[in-house]
Amino acid sequence: AAMSPAGFLGGSRAGVDVGVAVGIMGSVAELLDTVAGYLDAGYPRIKLKIEPGWDLVPVRAVRERFGDALMLQVDANAAYTMADARQLARLDPFDLLLIEQPLAEDDLAGHATLAARLRTPICLDESITSARVAAAAVTCGAAAVVNIKPGRVGGYLEARRIHDVCAAHGVPVWVGGMLETGLGRAANLALAALPNCVLPGDISGSDRYFQRDITEPFVVTGGQLPVPAGPGIGVDPDPAALAAVTTSTEWLPL
């Protein structure tokens, strides 16, 4: 019988909540305009990239402009050290969902130490390269939340193992992305349909990155993207879109 990718992995949701990541901007005014645009486009959760010198001010500005009800989180991409612990603790009053990867990717012990000094939950991203590492991170207290990027961990079966390890420890996970076309986006949505993916994923609509995707575009509706229900990889490539970007083809005989 035909099976959807979500069905194969064990997911049951028809749609998943999604969020959008907002990079470091040249000014707070530009940031607020950008965030407003994404909220108008229907994204229910905003992730702000932060770094030393661009952390407290943008977070405060977004909270003041859009209110406490906005689901808001930050991503440091390993830009801080333990010397910044006091500064990072100043983000606690803003009720962030999480702070993602504040320290170096190989520093599980540092993240565990930092976690004891912050009220904001720490989420690991770059550090999580396998289910084994995820288990170690969770066990030592370095991660209260885990971001799963299938491309980073070696595929969707290992991604599901990470989901399962975290579920067994009561640690919520969410799905990140790495600039996928509609094919990879479909697979990420299938993963995000798993029961322990309880936070909105970084799985934007196709129009965030592509004028024309190579599948039917994914469109955010009601803060969600639909989980592909088709068999196999869940969606069909658009032959015309593929033809438009094909420079040559070669058939290899068996």
Coordinates of C-alpha atoms in Angstrom, one line a residue:
A1 CA 0.0 0.0 0.0
A2 CA 1.2 3.6 -0.7
M3 CA 2.4 5.4 2.4
S4 CA 3.1 9.1 3.0
P5 CA 6.5 10.1 4.4
A6 CA 4.8 11.3 7.6
G7 CA 3.1 7.9 7.9
F8 CA 6.4 6.1 7.4
L9 CA 8.1 8.1 10.1
G10 CA 5.2 7.9 12.5
G11 CA 3.7 11.4 12.3
S12 CA -0.1 12.0 12.4
R13 CA -0.6 15.7 12.1
A14 CA -2.2 17.1 9.0
G15 CA -0.6 20.5 9.5
V16 CA 2.3 21.8 11.6
D17 CA 2.9 25.2 13.2
V18 CA 5.8 27.1 11.6
G19 CA 8.0 30.0 12.4
V20 CA 10.5 32.2 10.6
A21 CA 14.0 33.2 11.4
V22 CA 15.0 36.9 11.1
G23 CA 18.7 37.8 10.6
I24 CA 20.7 40.5 12.2
M25 CA 19.7 43.9 10.7
G26 CA 21.3 47.2 10.2
S27 CA 18.9 49.0 12.5
V28 CA 16.1 48.3 15.0
A29 CA 13.6 50.1 12.7
E30 CA 14.5 47.7 9.9
L31 CA 14.1 44.7 12.2
L32 CA 10.7 45.8 13.4
D33 CA 9.5 46.3 9.8
T34 CA 10.8 42.9 8.8
V35 CA 9.1 41.2 11.8
A36 CA 5.8 43.0 11.1
G37 CA 5.9 41.7 7.5
Y38 CA 6.3 38.1 8.6
L39 CA 3.5 38.5 11.2
D40 CA 1.3 39.9 8.5
A41 CA 2.2 36.9 6.3
G42 CA 0.8 34.6 9.0
Y43 CA 3.9 33.3 10.8
P44 CA 3.0 32.7 14.5
R45 CA 6.5 32.4 15.8
I46 CA 9.6 34.7 15.3
K47 CA 13.2 33.7 15.8
L48 CA 15.7 36.5 16.1
K49 CA 19.4 35.9 15.4
I50 CA 21.6 37.5 18.1
E51 CA 25.2 38.2 18.7
P52 CA 27.3 40.2 21.2
G53 CA 26.2 43.9 20.7
W54 CA 22.9 42.8 19.1
D55 CA 20.8 41.0 21.7
L56 CA 19.1 42.9 24.5
V57 CA 18.1 45.9 22.3
P58 CA 16.4 44.0 19.5
V59 CA 14.6 41.6 21.8
R60 CA 13.3 44.4 23.9
A61 CA 12.2 46.4 20.8
V62 CA 10.3 43.4 19.4
R63 CA 8.6 42.7 22.7
E64 CA 7.6 46.3 23.2
R65 CA 6.3 46.6 19.6
F66 CA 4.5 43.2 19.3
G67 CA 3.6 42.3 22.9
D68 CA 4.2 39.5 25.3
A69 CA 1.8 37.1 23.5
L70 CA 4.2 36.7 20.5
M71 CA 6.0 33.4 20.4
L72 CA 9.6 34.7 20.4
Q73 CA 12.9 32.9 20.5
V74 CA 16.6 33.8 19.8
D75 CA 19.4 32.0 18.0
A76 CA 23.0 32.8 18.9
N77 CA 24.8 30.5 16.4
A78 CA 27.5 29.9 19.0
A79 CA 28.5 33.6 19.2
Y80 CA 28.9 33.8 23.0
T81 CA 31.2 32.4 25.7
M82 CA 30.7 31.8 29.4
A83 CA 32.0 35.3 30.0
D84 CA 28.7 36.5 28.5
A85 CA 26.5 34.6 31.0
R86 CA 25.4 37.8 32.8
Q87 CA 24.4 39.5 29.6
L88 CA 22.5 36.4 28.4
A89 CA 20.7 36.3 31.8
R90 CA 19.4 39.8 31.0
L91 CA 17.2 38.2 28.3
D92 CA 15.3 36.2 31.0
P93 CA 12.6 38.8 31.7
F94 CA 11.4 38.7 28.0
D95 CA 9.9 35.2 28.3
L96 CA 11.6 33.8 25.3
L97 CA 10.6 30.2 24.2
L98 CA 14.3 29.4 24.2
I99 CA 17.9 30.6 23.4
E100 CA 19.4 28.5 20.7
Q101 CA 23.1 27.4 20.7
P102 CA 24.6 30.3 22.7
L103 CA 28.1 28.6 23.1
A104 CA 30.5 26.6 20.9
E105 CA 29.1 23.4 19.4
D106 CA 31.5 21.1 21.2
D107 CA 30.9 22.7 24.6
L108 CA 28.1 20.5 26.2
A109 CA 29.6 21.1 29.7
G110 CA 29.5 24.9 29.2
H111 CA 25.9 24.8 28.1
A112 CA 25.0 22.7 31.2
T113 CA 26.7 25.3 33.4
L114 CA 25.0 28.2 31.6
A115 CA 21.6 26.5 31.8
A116 CA 21.9 26.7 35.6
R117 CA 22.3 30.5 35.4
L118 CA 19.5 31.3 33.0
R119 CA 15.7 31.0 33.3
T120 CA 15.4 30.9 29.5
P121 CA 15.6 27.3 28.2
I122 CA 18.7 26.4 26.3
C123 CA 18.1 24.7 22.9
L124 CA 21.0 23.0 21.1
D125 CA 21.3 23.1 17.3
E126 CA 24.9 22.7 15.9
S127 CA 25.9 20.5 18.8
I128 CA 23.4 17.8 18.0
T129 CA 25.0 15.7 15.3
S130 CA 23.5 12.3 16.3
A131 CA 21.1 10.5 18.6
R132 CA 24.1 9.5 20.8
V133 CA 25.2 13.1 21.2
A134 CA 21.6 14.2 21.8
A135 CA 21.3 11.6 24.6
A136 CA 24.5 12.9 26.2
A137 CA 23.4 16.6 25.9
V138 CA 20.1 15.9 27.5
T139 CA 21.5 13.7 30.3
C140 CA 24.1 16.3 31.3
G141 CA 21.6 19.1 31.4
A142 CA 23.0 21.0 28.4
A143 CA 19.7 21.0 26.4
A144 CA 16.2 21.6 27.6
V145 CA 15.1 21.7 23.9
V146 CA 16.6 20.3 20.8
N147 CA 16.5 21.5 17.2
I148 CA 16.7 18.7 14.6
K149 CA 18.0 19.5 11.1
P150 CA 17.9 16.3 9.1
G151 CA 20.7 17.5 6.8
R152 CA 22.9 18.1 9.8
V153 CA 22.3 14.7 11.5
G154 CA 22.7 12.5 8.4
G155 CA 19.1 11.9 7.3
Y156 CA 15.5 11.3 8.5
L157 CA 16.0 8.0 10.3
E158 CA 18.7 9.5 12.5
A159 CA 16.5 12.5 12.9
R160 CA 13.6 10.3 14.1
R161 CA 16.0 8.6 16.6
I162 CA 16.9 12.0 18.0
H163 CA 13.1 12.8 18.3
D164 CA 12.6 9.5 20.1
V165 CA 15.6 9.9 22.5
C166 CA 14.4 13.4 23.4
A167 CA 10.8 12.2 23.8
A168 CA 11.9 9.5 26.2
H169 CA 13.6 12.2 28.4
G170 CA 10.7 14.7 28.2
V171 CA 12.7 17.1 26.1
P172 CA 10.7 18.8 23.3
V173 CA 12.1 19.1 19.8
W174 CA 11.4 21.2 16.7
V175 CA 12.5 20.9 13.1
G176 CA 15.0 23.3 11.4
G177 CA 15.7 23.7 7.8
M178 CA 18.7 24.3 5.5
L179 CA 17.3 26.2 2.4
E180 CA 15.5 23.1 1.0
T181 CA 13.4 23.1 -2.2
G182 CA 9.9 21.8 -2.0
L183 CA 11.2 18.2 -2.0
G184 CA 13.3 18.7 1.2
R185 CA 10.6 20.9 2.7
A186 CA 8.0 18.1 2.3
A187 CA 10.3 15.7 4.1
N188 CA 11.0 18.2 6.9
L189 CA 7.2 18.7 7.3
A190 CA 6.8 14.9 7.6
L191 CA 9.3 14.9 10.4
A192 CA 7.6 17.8 12.1
A193 CA 4.4 15.8 12.2
L194 CA 5.9 13.5 14.8
P195 CA 4.3 13.8 18.3
N196 CA 7.3 15.3 20.2
C197 CA 7.8 18.1 17.7
V198 CA 5.8 20.4 19.9
L199 CA 7.4 23.8 19.0
P200 CA 7.0 25.5 15.6
G201 CA 9.6 24.5 13.1
D202 CA 11.8 26.8 11.0
I203 CA 10.0 25.6 7.9
S204 CA 9.0 28.7 5.9
G205 CA 6.7 28.9 2.9
S206 CA 8.3 28.4 -0.5
D207 CA 8.0 32.1 -1.3
R208 CA 10.5 32.9 1.4
Y209 CA 13.3 31.6 -0.8
F210 CA 12.0 30.9 -4.3
Q211 CA 10.2 32.8 -6.9
R212 CA 9.3 29.4 -8.3
D213 CA 9.8 26.2 -6.3
I214 CA 10.3 22.8 -8.1
T215 CA 7.1 21.5 -6.5
E216 CA 3.7 23.1 -5.9
P217 CA 4.6 25.9 -3.5
F218 CA 4.1 25.5 0.2
V219 CA 1.9 28.3 1.5
V220 CA 1.5 29.3 5.2
T221 CA -2.2 29.2 6.2
G222 CA -3.4 29.9 9.7
G223 CA 0.2 29.8 11.0
Q224 CA 0.7 26.3 9.6
L225 CA 2.1 24.4 6.6
P226 CA 0.3 21.2 5.4
V227 CA 2.0 17.9 6.0
P228 CA 2.3 16.2 2.6
A229 CA -0.1 13.2 2.4
G230 CA 1.0 11.9 -1.0
P231 CA 2.9 8.6 -1.3
G232 CA 6.7 8.2 -1.5
I233 CA 8.3 11.6 -0.9
G234 CA 4.9 13.2 -0.4
V235 CA 4.9 15.6 -3.3
D236 CA 5.5 15.5 -7.0
P237 CA 8.2 17.6 -8.7
D238 CA 6.8 20.0 -11.3
P239 CA 8.2 18.8 -14.7
A240 CA 8.0 22.3 -16.2
A241 CA 9.8 23.9 -13.3
L242 CA 12.5 21.2 -13.5
A243 CA 12.8 21.7 -17.3
A244 CA 13.2 25.4 -16.8
V245 CA 16.4 24.9 -14.7
T246 CA 17.8 21.9 -16.5
T247 CA 21.0 22.5 -18.5
S248 CA 21.5 18.9 -19.7
T249 CA 20.3 15.4 -19.2
E250 CA 22.1 12.1 -19.6
W251 CA 20.6 8.6 -19.5
L252 CA 22.8 5.8 -18.0
P253 CA 21.9 2.3 -19.2
L254 CA 21.5 -0.3 -16.6

